[in-house]
Short mmCIF file of C-alpha atoms (C1' of nucleotides) in Angstrom, two decimals:
data_model
loop_
_atom_site.label_atom_id
_atom_site.label_comp_id
_atom_site.label_asym_id
_atom_site.label_seq_id
_atom_site.Cartn_x
_atom_site.Cartn_y
_atom_site.Cartn_z
CA MET A 949 -19.67 1.56 1.30
CA PHE A 950 -16.63 0.95 3.58
CA ILE A 951 -17.64 3.46 5.97
CA GLN A 952 -16.88 2.29 9.47
CA THR A 953 -14.23 3.79 11.48
CA VAL A 954 -13.87 6.83 13.54
CA ALA A 955 -15.92 7.88 16.35
CA PRO A 956 -17.19 11.42 15.73
CA SER A 957 -18.50 13.21 18.89
CA THR A 958 -16.44 15.39 21.12
CA ARG A 959 -13.85 13.83 23.25
CA PRO A 960 -15.05 12.72 26.64
CA ALA A 961 -13.72 14.54 29.71
CA ALA A 962 -11.99 11.42 30.76
CA LEU A 963 -9.77 11.55 27.69
CA ARG A 964 -7.22 14.29 28.72
CA PRO A 965 -3.55 14.20 28.97
CA GLN A 966 -3.04 12.25 32.28
CA SER A 967 0.26 13.08 33.60
CA PHE A 968 3.23 15.17 32.95
CA GLY A 969 6.88 15.10 34.25
CA GLN A 970 10.46 15.44 33.60
CA THR A 971 12.25 12.16 32.67
CA PRO A 972 15.70 12.85 31.24
CA ALA A 973 16.36 10.37 28.38
CA PRO A 974 18.69 10.74 25.44
CA LEU A 975 17.27 10.77 21.94
CA PHE A 976 20.47 9.15 20.70
CA ALA A 977 22.99 7.19 22.51
CA SER A 978 25.77 9.36 21.26
CA THR A 979 24.15 12.69 21.87
CA PRO A 980 23.05 12.94 25.55
CA GLU A 981 22.35 16.41 25.53
CA ILE A 982 18.91 16.07 24.11
CA LEU A 983 16.46 15.13 26.69
CA GLY A 984 12.98 14.01 26.41
CA THR A 985 9.81 15.05 28.32
CA SER A 986 7.49 12.47 29.51
CA PHE A 987 3.92 12.63 28.81
CA SER A 988 0.80 10.45 28.92
CA TYR A 989 -2.22 9.99 26.79
CA GLY A 990 -5.47 7.99 27.52
CA ARG A 991 -6.91 5.46 25.21
CA ASP A 992 -8.16 7.11 21.89
CA GLU A 993 -6.56 10.43 22.72
CA GLU A 994 -5.28 12.39 19.90
CA ILE A 995 -1.42 13.18 20.19
CA TYR A 996 -1.42 15.24 16.95
CA GLY A 997 -3.62 15.80 13.99
CA GLU A 998 -3.09 15.72 10.18
CA GLY A 999 -2.04 19.15 9.09
CA GLU A 1000 -0.86 20.42 12.44
CA ASP A 1001 2.57 21.87 13.12
CA ASN A 1002 4.96 19.25 13.93
CA GLU A 1003 6.68 20.73 16.77
CA PHE A 1004 7.71 17.61 18.47
CA VAL A 1005 9.07 14.04 17.88
CA TYR A 1006 7.92 11.30 20.03
CA LYS A 1007 9.30 8.03 21.40
CA VAL A 1008 6.86 5.58 22.90
CA VAL A 1009 7.75 4.22 26.30
CA SER A 1010 4.63 2.09 27.06
CA GLY A 1011 1.32 1.51 25.28
CA ALA A 1012 0.79 1.81 21.65
CA VAL A 1013 0.19 4.65 19.12
CA ARG A 1014 -1.59 4.47 15.64
CA THR A 1015 -0.93 6.80 12.78
CA TYR A 1016 -3.38 7.09 10.01
CA LYS A 1017 -5.17 8.95 7.30
CA VAL A 1018 -8.76 9.51 6.90
CA MET A 1019 -11.03 10.11 4.02
CA ARG A 1020 -13.90 12.65 4.07
CA ASP A 1021 -16.47 9.78 4.53
CA GLY A 1022 -14.64 8.27 7.45
CA ARG A 1023 -12.82 5.48 5.73
CA ARG A 1024 -9.42 5.13 7.54
CA GLN A 1025 -6.12 3.58 6.78
CA ILE A 1026 -3.72 3.17 9.68
CA GLY A 1027 -0.25 3.33 8.32
CA GLY A 1028 1.49 1.73 11.26
CA PHE A 1029 1.34 1.14 15.04
CA HIS A 1030 4.14 2.55 17.13
CA LEU A 1031 5.24 0.32 20.13
CA PRO A 1032 7.45 0.81 22.88
CA GLY A 1033 10.84 1.91 21.82
CA ASP A 1034 9.62 3.35 18.54
CA TYR A 1035 10.07 6.87 17.38
CA PHE A 1036 7.37 8.60 15.40
CA GLY A 1037 6.09 12.14 14.33
CA PHE A 1038 9.13 13.35 12.57
CA GLU A 1039 7.85 13.99 9.22
CA LEU A 1040 8.99 16.04 6.18
CA GLY A 1041 8.20 19.69 6.34
CA THR A 1042 6.60 21.57 9.03
CA ARG A 1043 3.14 19.88 9.00
CA HIS A 1044 2.16 16.44 10.12
CA LEU A 1045 0.78 14.24 7.09
CA LEU A 1046 -0.93 11.70 9.50
CA THR A 1047 -3.03 11.77 12.68
CA ALA A 1048 -1.60 10.12 15.68
CA GLU A 1049 -3.57 8.71 18.62
CA ALA A 1050 -3.05 6.44 21.39
CA THR A 1051 -4.64 3.03 20.94
CA THR A 1052 -4.46 2.30 24.77
CA ASP A 1053 -3.09 4.20 27.65
CA THR A 1054 0.22 5.39 26.48
CA LYS A 1055 3.42 7.01 27.76
CA VAL A 1056 5.86 8.87 25.52
CA LEU A 1057 8.81 11.01 25.53
CA LEU A 1058 8.76 14.37 23.49
CA PHE A 1059 11.72 15.92 21.94
CA LYS A 1060 11.57 19.40 20.47
CA ARG A 1061 11.87 19.23 16.74
CA SER A 1062 13.90 22.25 16.56
CA GLN A 1063 16.57 20.93 18.68
CA ILE A 1064 16.60 17.63 16.75
CA GLU A 1065 16.92 19.61 13.46
CA SER A 1066 19.78 21.82 14.72
CA LEU A 1067 21.33 18.79 16.13
CA ALA A 1068 21.27 17.32 12.62
CA THR A 1069 22.82 20.37 10.96
CA ARG A 1070 25.66 20.12 13.36
CA ASP A 1071 26.18 16.34 13.88
CA VAL A 1072 26.50 14.31 10.67
CA SER A 1073 25.99 10.95 12.49
CA ALA A 1074 22.77 12.27 14.03
CA ALA A 1075 21.59 13.36 10.69
CA ARG A 1076 22.40 9.91 9.28
CA GLU A 1077 20.54 8.37 12.17
CA LEU A 1078 17.43 10.48 11.39
CA TRP A 1079 17.61 9.56 7.68
CA LEU A 1080 17.82 5.85 8.84
CA MET A 1081 14.70 6.23 10.64
CA THR A 1082 12.76 7.56 7.87
CA ALA A 1083 14.30 4.90 5.62
CA GLY A 1084 13.08 2.30 8.22
CA GLN A 1085 9.56 3.59 7.94
CA LEU A 1086 9.78 3.61 4.26
CA ARG A 1087 10.87 -0.03 4.24
CA HIS A 1088 7.89 -0.88 6.56
CA ALA A 1089 5.46 1.03 4.05
CA GLU A 1090 6.81 -0.82 1.12
CA ASP A 1091 6.03 -4.18 2.76
CA HIS A 1092 2.77 -3.12 3.93
CA MET A 1093 1.83 -1.99 0.30
CA LEU A 1094 2.36 -5.59 -0.77
CA LEU A 1095 0.21 -6.69 1.84
CA LEU A 1096 -2.64 -4.24 1.11
CA GLY A 1097 -2.42 -4.59 -2.63
CA ARG A 1098 -2.02 -8.24 -2.97
CA LYS A 1099 -2.64 -10.39 0.00
CA THR A 1100 -5.73 -12.29 1.08
CA ALA A 1101 -7.46 -11.59 4.30
CA THR A 1102 -5.93 -14.73 5.85
CA GLU A 1103 -2.53 -13.86 4.71
CA ARG A 1104 -2.94 -10.27 6.08
CA LEU A 1105 -3.91 -11.82 9.49
CA ALA A 1106 -1.08 -14.20 9.47
CA ALA A 1107 1.39 -11.46 8.78
CA PHE A 1108 -0.08 -9.01 11.42
CA LEU A 1109 0.38 -11.63 14.18
CA ILE A 1110 3.97 -12.47 12.97
CA GLU A 1111 4.81 -8.84 12.88
CA MET A 1112 3.41 -8.03 16.31
CA ASP A 1113 5.01 -11.03 17.97
CA LYS A 1114 8.42 -10.13 16.35
CA ARG A 1115 8.10 -6.45 17.50
CA LEU A 1116 6.72 -7.24 21.00
CA GLY A 1117 9.64 -9.58 21.72
CA GLY A 1118 8.96 -12.76 19.76
CA THR A 1119 7.80 -14.76 22.73
CA GLY A 1120 4.95 -16.34 20.82
CA VAL A 1121 2.50 -14.78 23.37
CA VAL A 1122 1.03 -11.60 22.01
CA GLU A 1123 -0.77 -8.98 23.83
CA LEU A 1124 -2.48 -6.92 21.22
CA PRO A 1125 -2.64 -3.23 22.38
CA MET A 1126 -5.31 -2.26 19.88
CA SER A 1127 -8.87 -3.17 19.03
CA ARG A 1128 -10.35 -5.27 16.08
CA ARG A 1129 -11.35 -2.10 14.36
CA ASP A 1130 -7.72 -0.80 14.46
CA ILE A 1131 -6.34 -4.13 13.20
CA ALA A 1132 -8.91 -4.00 10.36
CA ASP A 1133 -8.00 -0.57 9.36
CA TYR A 1134 -4.40 -1.38 9.32
CA LEU A 1135 -4.88 -4.45 7.27
CA GLY A 1136 -7.42 -2.99 4.85
CA LEU A 1137 -10.32 -5.25 6.06
CA THR A 1138 -13.33 -4.98 8.14
CA LEU A 1139 -13.55 -5.77 11.69
CA GLU A 1140 -15.89 -8.69 11.09
CA THR A 1141 -13.25 -10.30 8.72
CA VAL A 1142 -10.59 -9.89 11.34
CA SER A 1143 -12.64 -11.54 14.03
CA ARG A 1144 -13.63 -14.40 11.72
CA GLY A 1145 -10.03 -14.78 10.65
CA PHE A 1146 -8.81 -14.96 14.32
CA SER A 1147 -11.59 -17.54 14.93
CA GLN A 1148 -10.51 -19.76 12.02
CA PHE A 1149 -6.98 -19.72 13.25
CA GLN A 1150 -8.14 -20.74 16.55
CA ALA A 1151 -10.35 -23.48 15.12
CA SER A 1152 -7.35 -24.83 13.14
CA GLY A 1153 -5.19 -24.94 16.21
CA ILE A 1154 -2.81 -22.41 14.58
CA VAL A 1155 -3.33 -19.77 17.51
CA GLN A 1156 -5.02 -19.86 20.87
CA LEU A 1157 -7.11 -16.98 21.83
CA ILE A 1158 -6.86 -16.46 25.65
CA ASP A 1159 -9.16 -13.43 25.28
CA ALA A 1160 -9.61 -10.87 22.59
CA ARG A 1161 -6.42 -9.11 23.31
CA HIS A 1162 -4.28 -12.14 24.07
CA VAL A 1163 -3.14 -14.51 21.37
CA VAL A 1164 -0.82 -17.43 21.68
CA LEU A 1165 1.07 -18.36 18.43
CA VAL A 1166 0.69 -22.22 18.64
CA LYS A 1167 1.94 -23.01 15.10
CA ARG A 1168 4.09 -19.98 14.26
CA ARG A 1169 5.56 -21.87 11.29
CA LYS A 1170 2.25 -22.28 9.82
CA LEU A 1171 1.52 -18.60 10.34
CA GLU A 1172 4.75 -17.70 8.69
CA GLU A 1173 3.90 -19.78 5.62
CA ASP A 1174 0.33 -18.17 5.44
CA ALA A 1175 1.88 -14.74 5.81
CA GLU A 1176 4.33 -15.61 2.72
CA MET B 1261 -5.51 -16.88 -7.05
CA PHE B 1262 -4.35 -13.51 -7.81
CA ILE B 1263 -1.67 -14.97 -9.98
CA GLN B 1264 -1.04 -12.83 -13.04
CA THR B 1265 2.07 -10.78 -13.43
CA VAL B 1266 5.64 -11.42 -14.32
CA ALA B 1267 6.96 -13.04 -17.43
CA PRO B 1268 9.36 -15.78 -16.37
CA SER B 1269 11.62 -17.11 -19.23
CA THR B 1270 15.02 -15.88 -20.06
CA ARG B 1271 15.51 -12.37 -21.31
CA PRO B 1272 15.39 -12.00 -25.08
CA ALA B 1273 18.58 -11.06 -26.48
CA ALA B 1274 16.97 -7.84 -27.80
CA LEU B 1275 16.72 -6.78 -24.03
CA ARG B 1276 20.25 -5.58 -23.36
CA PRO B 1277 21.67 -2.33 -22.08
CA GLN B 1278 21.33 -0.30 -25.31
CA SER B 1279 23.75 2.36 -25.00
CA PHE B 1280 26.54 3.78 -22.68
CA GLY B 1281 28.29 7.18 -22.47
CA GLN B 1282 29.50 9.88 -20.47
CA THR B 1283 27.13 12.62 -19.68
CA PRO B 1284 28.32 14.93 -16.94
CA ALA B 1285 25.42 15.81 -14.62
CA PRO B 1286 25.23 17.09 -11.27
CA LEU B 1287 23.40 15.15 -8.50
CA PHE B 1288 22.87 18.40 -6.54
CA ALA B 1289 23.00 21.87 -8.12
CA SER B 1290 25.11 22.65 -4.90
CA THR B 1291 27.71 19.86 -5.59
CA PRO B 1292 28.78 19.85 -9.10
CA GLU B 1293 31.62 17.45 -8.44
CA ILE B 1294 29.37 14.44 -8.41
CA LEU B 1295 28.66 13.40 -11.97
CA GLY B 1296 26.28 10.85 -13.37
CA THR B 1297 27.14 8.45 -16.23
CA SER B 1298 24.35 7.94 -18.86
CA PHE B 1299 22.84 4.48 -19.39
CA SER B 1300 19.87 3.13 -21.23
CA TYR B 1301 17.59 0.14 -20.72
CA GLY B 1302 15.08 -1.51 -22.98
CA ARG B 1303 11.57 -2.12 -22.22
CA ASP B 1304 11.07 -4.66 -19.34
CA GLU B 1305 14.80 -4.82 -18.64
CA GLU B 1306 15.93 -5.16 -15.11
CA ILE B 1307 17.94 -2.34 -13.63
CA TYR B 1308 18.51 -3.97 -10.38
CA GLY B 1309 17.06 -6.78 -8.42
CA GLU B 1310 15.68 -7.25 -4.95
CA GLY B 1311 18.63 -8.32 -2.76
CA GLU B 1312 21.33 -7.07 -4.91
CA ASP B 1313 23.95 -4.69 -3.74
CA ASN B 1314 22.86 -1.18 -4.27
CA GLU B 1315 26.08 0.09 -5.73
CA PHE B 1316 24.47 3.14 -7.63
CA VAL B 1317 21.67 5.74 -7.24
CA TYR B 1318 19.62 6.56 -10.49
CA LYS B 1319 18.06 9.47 -11.92
CA VAL B 1320 15.32 9.07 -14.76
CA VAL B 1321 16.19 10.98 -17.87
CA SER B 1322 13.61 9.69 -20.15
CA GLY B 1323 11.13 6.83 -20.20
CA ALA B 1324 9.88 5.33 -16.71
CA VAL B 1325 10.83 2.75 -14.22
CA ARG B 1326 8.68 0.55 -11.98
CA THR B 1327 10.10 -0.66 -8.47
CA TYR B 1328 8.11 -3.67 -7.04
CA LYS B 1329 8.00 -6.52 -4.64
CA VAL B 1330 7.03 -10.03 -5.75
CA MET B 1331 5.52 -13.03 -3.97
CA ARG B 1332 6.63 -16.52 -4.39
CA ASP B 1333 3.56 -17.25 -6.64
CA GLY B 1334 4.09 -14.14 -8.72
CA ARG B 1335 1.76 -11.74 -7.18
CA ARG B 1336 3.35 -8.40 -7.66
CA GLN B 1337 3.06 -4.95 -6.00
CA ILE B 1338 4.46 -2.03 -7.75
CA GLY B 1339 5.44 0.46 -4.98
CA GLY B 1340 5.93 3.44 -7.51
CA PHE B 1341 6.73 4.59 -10.96
CA HIS B 1342 9.84 6.73 -11.43
CA LEU B 1343 9.47 9.31 -14.21
CA PRO B 1344 11.78 11.84 -15.83
CA GLY B 1345 13.51 13.84 -13.26
CA ASP B 1346 12.99 11.42 -10.41
CA TYR B 1347 15.87 9.73 -8.32
CA PHE B 1348 15.38 6.16 -7.27
CA GLY B 1349 17.56 3.24 -5.92
CA PHE B 1350 19.03 4.72 -2.74
CA GLU B 1351 17.70 2.46 -0.15
CA LEU B 1352 18.70 1.82 3.44
CA GLY B 1353 21.54 -0.65 3.89
CA THR B 1354 23.63 -2.24 1.30
CA ARG B 1355 20.92 -4.29 -0.37
CA HIS B 1356 17.89 -3.24 -2.72
CA LEU B 1357 14.59 -4.01 -1.22
CA LEU B 1358 12.80 -3.83 -4.40
CA THR B 1359 13.33 -4.72 -8.03
CA ALA B 1360 13.67 -1.91 -10.59
CA GLU B 1361 12.80 -2.41 -14.25
CA ALA B 1362 12.32 -0.18 -17.26
CA THR B 1363 8.57 -0.02 -18.14
CA THR B 1364 9.56 1.27 -21.54
CA ASP B 1365 12.80 2.18 -23.16
CA THR B 1366 14.43 4.37 -20.58
CA LYS B 1367 17.54 6.51 -20.09
CA VAL B 1368 19.03 7.12 -16.56
CA LEU B 1369 22.01 8.69 -15.00
CA LEU B 1370 24.03 6.43 -12.54
CA PHE B 1371 25.84 7.86 -9.56
CA LYS B 1372 28.01 5.88 -7.29
CA ARG B 1373 26.48 5.31 -4.00
CA SER B 1374 29.85 5.35 -2.28
CA GLN B 1375 30.39 8.99 -3.57
CA ILE B 1376 27.03 10.00 -2.40
CA GLU B 1377 27.49 8.50 1.04
CA SER B 1378 30.87 10.15 1.40
CA LEU B 1379 29.29 13.36 0.19
CA ALA B 1380 26.61 13.14 2.89
CA THR B 1381 29.22 12.64 5.69
CA ARG B 1382 31.04 15.79 4.57
CA ASP B 1383 28.19 18.15 3.48
CA VAL B 1384 25.37 18.50 6.02
CA SER B 1385 23.00 20.01 3.36
CA ALA B 1386 23.51 17.09 1.13
CA ALA B 1387 22.68 14.77 3.85
CA ARG B 1388 19.71 16.65 4.43
CA GLU B 1389 18.70 16.57 0.77
CA LEU B 1390 19.04 12.87 0.80
CA TRP B 1391 16.87 12.52 3.79
CA LEU B 1392 14.33 14.74 2.13
CA MET B 1393 14.24 12.37 -0.86
CA THR B 1394 13.54 9.29 1.26
CA ALA B 1395 11.03 11.33 3.16
CA GLY B 1396 9.22 12.36 0.01
CA GLN B 1397 9.11 8.59 -0.99
CA LEU B 1398 7.61 7.69 2.53
CA ARG B 1399 4.99 10.34 1.91
CA HIS B 1400 3.95 8.85 -1.38
CA ALA B 1401 3.86 5.39 0.18
CA GLU B 1402 1.62 6.62 2.94
CA ASP B 1403 -0.82 8.07 0.35
CA HIS B 1404 -0.61 4.89 -1.51
CA MET B 1405 -1.39 2.76 1.55
CA LEU B 1406 -4.80 4.65 1.72
CA LEU B 1407 -5.40 3.96 -1.59
CA LEU B 1408 -4.50 0.33 -1.64
CA GLY B 1409 -6.28 -0.29 1.62
CA ARG B 1410 -9.44 1.70 1.32
CA LYS B 1411 -10.22 3.02 -2.10
CA THR B 1412 -12.63 1.49 -4.76
CA ALA B 1413 -11.35 0.51 -8.14
CA THR B 1414 -12.97 3.64 -9.78
CA GLU B 1415 -11.33 5.78 -7.09
CA ARG B 1416 -7.93 4.18 -7.54
CA LEU B 1417 -8.04 4.69 -11.24
CA ALA B 1418 -9.17 8.43 -10.92
CA ALA B 1419 -6.36 9.01 -8.51
CA PHE B 1420 -3.78 7.24 -10.68
CA LEU B 1421 -4.67 9.48 -13.73
CA ILE B 1422 -4.55 12.60 -11.57
CA GLU B 1423 -1.20 11.58 -10.38
CA MET B 1424 0.25 10.82 -13.61
CA ASP B 1425 -0.91 13.92 -15.20
CA LYS B 1426 0.35 16.04 -12.31
CA ARG B 1427 3.78 14.37 -12.49
CA LEU B 1428 3.97 14.49 -16.24
CA GLY B 1429 3.30 18.36 -16.32
CA GLY B 1430 -0.25 18.87 -15.70
CA THR B 1431 -1.53 19.37 -19.16
CA GLY B 1432 -4.36 17.37 -19.13
CA VAL B 1433 -3.04 15.00 -21.80
CA VAL B 1434 -1.38 12.04 -20.43
CA GLU B 1435 0.97 9.77 -22.11
CA LEU B 1436 1.16 6.48 -20.11
CA PRO B 1437 4.55 4.92 -20.23
CA MET B 1438 3.52 1.77 -18.81
CA SER B 1439 1.05 -1.21 -19.59
CA ARG B 1440 -2.41 -2.09 -18.04
CA ARG B 1441 -0.87 -4.90 -16.19
CA ASP B 1442 1.76 -2.40 -14.68
CA ILE B 1443 -1.07 -0.12 -13.81
CA ALA B 1444 -3.12 -2.85 -12.23
CA ASP B 1445 -0.03 -3.96 -10.05
CA TYR B 1446 0.38 -0.52 -8.99
CA LEU B 1447 -3.21 -0.02 -8.09
CA GLY B 1448 -3.84 -3.45 -6.41
CA LEU B 1449 -6.33 -4.36 -9.16
CA THR B 1450 -6.46 -6.72 -12.19
CA LEU B 1451 -5.56 -5.48 -15.61
CA GLU B 1452 -9.23 -6.29 -16.64
CA THR B 1453 -10.49 -4.11 -14.08
CA VAL B 1454 -8.37 -1.34 -15.09
CA SER B 1455 -9.38 -1.67 -18.71
CA ARG B 1456 -13.11 -1.47 -17.84
CA GLY B 1457 -12.62 1.40 -15.58
CA PHE B 1458 -11.04 3.38 -18.41
CA SER B 1459 -13.77 2.35 -20.64
CA GLN B 1460 -16.32 3.52 -18.16
CA PHE B 1461 -14.50 6.96 -17.80
CA GLN B 1462 -14.63 7.22 -21.62
CA ALA B 1463 -18.44 6.33 -21.66
CA SER B 1464 -19.05 8.97 -19.06
CA GLY B 1465 -17.09 11.46 -21.03
CA ILE B 1466 -14.70 11.82 -18.18
CA VAL B 1467 -11.82 11.06 -20.30
CA GLN B 1468 -10.99 10.62 -23.98
CA LEU B 1469 -8.82 7.51 -24.89
CA ILE B 1470 -6.86 8.44 -28.00
CA ASP B 1471 -5.17 4.87 -27.80
CA ALA B 1472 -4.38 2.55 -24.98
CA ARG B 1473 -1.55 4.79 -23.97
CA HIS B 1474 -2.75 8.46 -24.60
CA VAL B 1475 -5.48 9.65 -22.08
CA VAL B 1476 -6.97 13.15 -22.38
CA LEU B 1477 -8.49 14.30 -18.95
CA VAL B 1478 -11.64 15.87 -20.29
CA LYS B 1479 -13.41 16.49 -16.80
CA ARG B 1480 -10.53 16.79 -14.49
CA ARG B 1481 -12.59 18.16 -11.75
CA LYS B 1482 -14.86 15.02 -11.75
CA LEU B 1483 -11.82 12.75 -11.62
CA GLU B 1484 -10.37 14.64 -8.71
CA GLU B 1485 -13.62 14.25 -7.00
CA ASP B 1486 -13.65 10.50 -7.65
CA ALA B 1487 -10.05 10.29 -6.45
CA GLU B 1488 -11.02 11.98 -3.15
"C1'" DC C 552 -28.17 -5.43 38.70
"C1'" DG C 553 -28.38 -3.00 34.29
"C1'" DG C 554 -26.37 -1.06 30.23
"C1'" DC C 555 -22.86 -0.61 27.27
"C1'" DC C 556 -19.09 -1.60 24.39
"C1'" DA C 557 -16.19 -4.80 22.04
"C1'" DC C 558 -16.35 -8.74 19.78
"C1'" DT C 559 -18.26 -12.88 17.71
"C1'" DT C 560 -21.16 -15.27 14.55
"C1'" DG C 561 -24.80 -15.72 10.93
"C1'" DA C 562 -27.10 -14.53 6.52
"C1'" DT C 563 -26.93 -12.09 2.47
"C1'" DC C 564 -24.96 -9.18 -1.16
"C1'" DC C 565 -21.94 -7.16 -4.52
"C1'" DG C 566 -17.53 -5.28 -6.54
"C1'" DA C 567 -13.90 -7.07 -8.34
"C1'" DC C 568 -11.71 -11.47 -9.86
"C1'" DT C 569 -11.46 -15.37 -13.09
"C1'" DC C 570 -12.04 -17.44 -17.26
"C1'" DA C 571 -12.69 -16.89 -21.85
"C1'" DA C 572 -13.45 -15.07 -26.40
"C1'" DC C 573 -12.23 -11.54 -29.51
"C1'" DC C 574 -10.02 -7.46 -31.41
"C1'" DT C 575 -6.37 -4.52 -33.03
"C1'" DG C 576 -1.87 -3.15 -34.39
"C1'" DC C 577 2.69 -4.41 -35.24
"C1'" DG C 578 6.76 -6.86 -36.53
"C1'" DT C 579 8.30 -10.93 -39.07
"C1'" DG C 580 9.03 -13.88 -43.00
"C1'" DG C 581 7.57 -15.77 -47.09
"C1'" DC D 1142 3.48 -6.30 -50.06
"C1'" DC D 1143 0.70 -9.48 -47.82
"C1'" DA D 1144 -0.24 -13.41 -44.56
"C1'" DC D 1145 0.53 -14.73 -40.13
"C1'" DG D 1146 1.52 -14.84 -35.38
"C1'" DC D 1147 1.62 -12.75 -31.20
"C1'" DA D 1148 1.32 -9.33 -27.51
"C1'" DG D 1149 -1.47 -6.05 -25.46
"C1'" DG D 1150 -6.01 -4.64 -24.76
"C1'" DT D 1151 -11.11 -4.79 -24.58
"C1'" DT D 1152 -15.43 -6.98 -23.41
"C1'" DG D 1153 -18.72 -10.60 -21.60
"C1'" DA D 1154 -20.28 -14.28 -18.24
"C1'" DG D 1155 -20.10 -16.25 -14.09
"C1'" DT D 1156 -17.93 -16.87 -9.51
"C1'" DC D 1157 -16.46 -15.76 -4.88
"C1'" DG D 1158 -13.99 -13.41 -1.19
"C1'" DG D 1159 -14.87 -10.17 1.83
"C1'" DA D 1160 -18.37 -6.41 2.76
"C1'" DT D 1161 -22.57 -5.36 4.63
"C1'" DC D 1162 -26.40 -5.86 7.65
"C1'" DA D 1163 -28.09 -8.02 11.62
"C1'" DA D 1164 -28.31 -10.81 15.94
"C1'" DG D 1165 -26.41 -12.48 19.58
"C1'" DT D 1166 -22.78 -12.82 23.72
"C1'" DG D 1167 -19.81 -11.70 27.43
"C1'" DG D 1168 -17.31 -8.68 30.49
"C1'" DC D 1169 -16.75 -4.54 32.75
"C1'" DC D 1170 -18.17 -0.30 35.09
"C1'" DG D 1171 -21.27 2.40 37.39
#
DNA sequence: CGGCCACTTGATCCGACTCAACCTGCGTGG
DNA sequence: CCACGCAGGTTGAGTCGGATCAAGTGGCCG
């Protein structure tokens, strides 16, 4: 039934790590001793897989990352998108619980988990900061459960556009760094429903679709009402 | 549309905190200096509300607690049930993000948040333990997002029964400490769909319903397959 | 220029919701 | 002790929102 999602097939040769370099960057303002290594991924490239060792913590520099779970038959639920400035990949235990992939060409900084862990055991405020990051993700997940469990397609789409706008700077002009299918798998819908919803917003003058990836929020107030 | 949920009205006089006493109980095995105060709540009684100060952290002794979000029109999403042994109520920041209520007569231990916070700043392993609790809740939320976004009604119900059985001891005989409406609001369904689903499991010989609150998992393997 | 991929749009279908009746057990008051 | 009311649960009939299946359309890359 809901089978859609997930390209099988082997990864095209084009999709390989694209660059590698040393860019010093502090994980926390207060602890400049931890540095990140810069790394790039092409569109749809896997950063880590569910069940793999979680050796690194990541910070998005540019692009965007999806983290998701898949069922055996291919149904996929994206738990969240990680946008520039966001950290992701630090999960409880030694194994990743989600798969992470770049939704578009993406640059990240990597931090060794072992370093971060040992920092957390030495530095109380760093430990607290890590805890707060996890708590922030939990907060997002709680909001998203309400959306997935109880909101209509239109409400989900409105909430999505508001969320993206807010996280991308709140300018009202949103450049979506992901496909319709990604949006659908994030919102618990099909890509057709996402497409139709955007078209309806456009027809009602609520948004303007410059092209599939660029949306102007014309009546943001209306969207916020729809989103609840 | 989905309006169901939530009894308005003032709380009946019967629903008042029912007992109060001093029961020393350590929050962490390693830190016996932090003690909990015992407290009881009647069925449907609010423990704390969304937006209130989170002054306490709670541990369920007996009964069960639901934590949820509600929309203006009454649509409700229960994020999780807290069963005996579980901690709940420690959230990021100073305000609760969810409402907590007893789903049935419930006894809890209360811990002062300020004590726990200060412990976390002194004791690295306690801080880590708190972090792990939050991470555990996040893990649950991620699984639940997959359920809410992508699973069918039957799959949700199967997953629910398996989850409850596991968390209540894995005996295969489940005493549900919540109503059909609570289950529906947890699974993103209506109570009628929950009821019908249980009846169908019964008709297929997968479970036996002793009464509405007592379910025997006759073919647990089958349920696990359904749940994915 | 041709093929492909992402997206859009249309037609139809179906799983879960809505509305409604009824059943059952329990607490309350006569 | 029984009659009643009520809350929670079950079951049935009909509807509908979003999924599925199926054509297009347009832009981009080779």
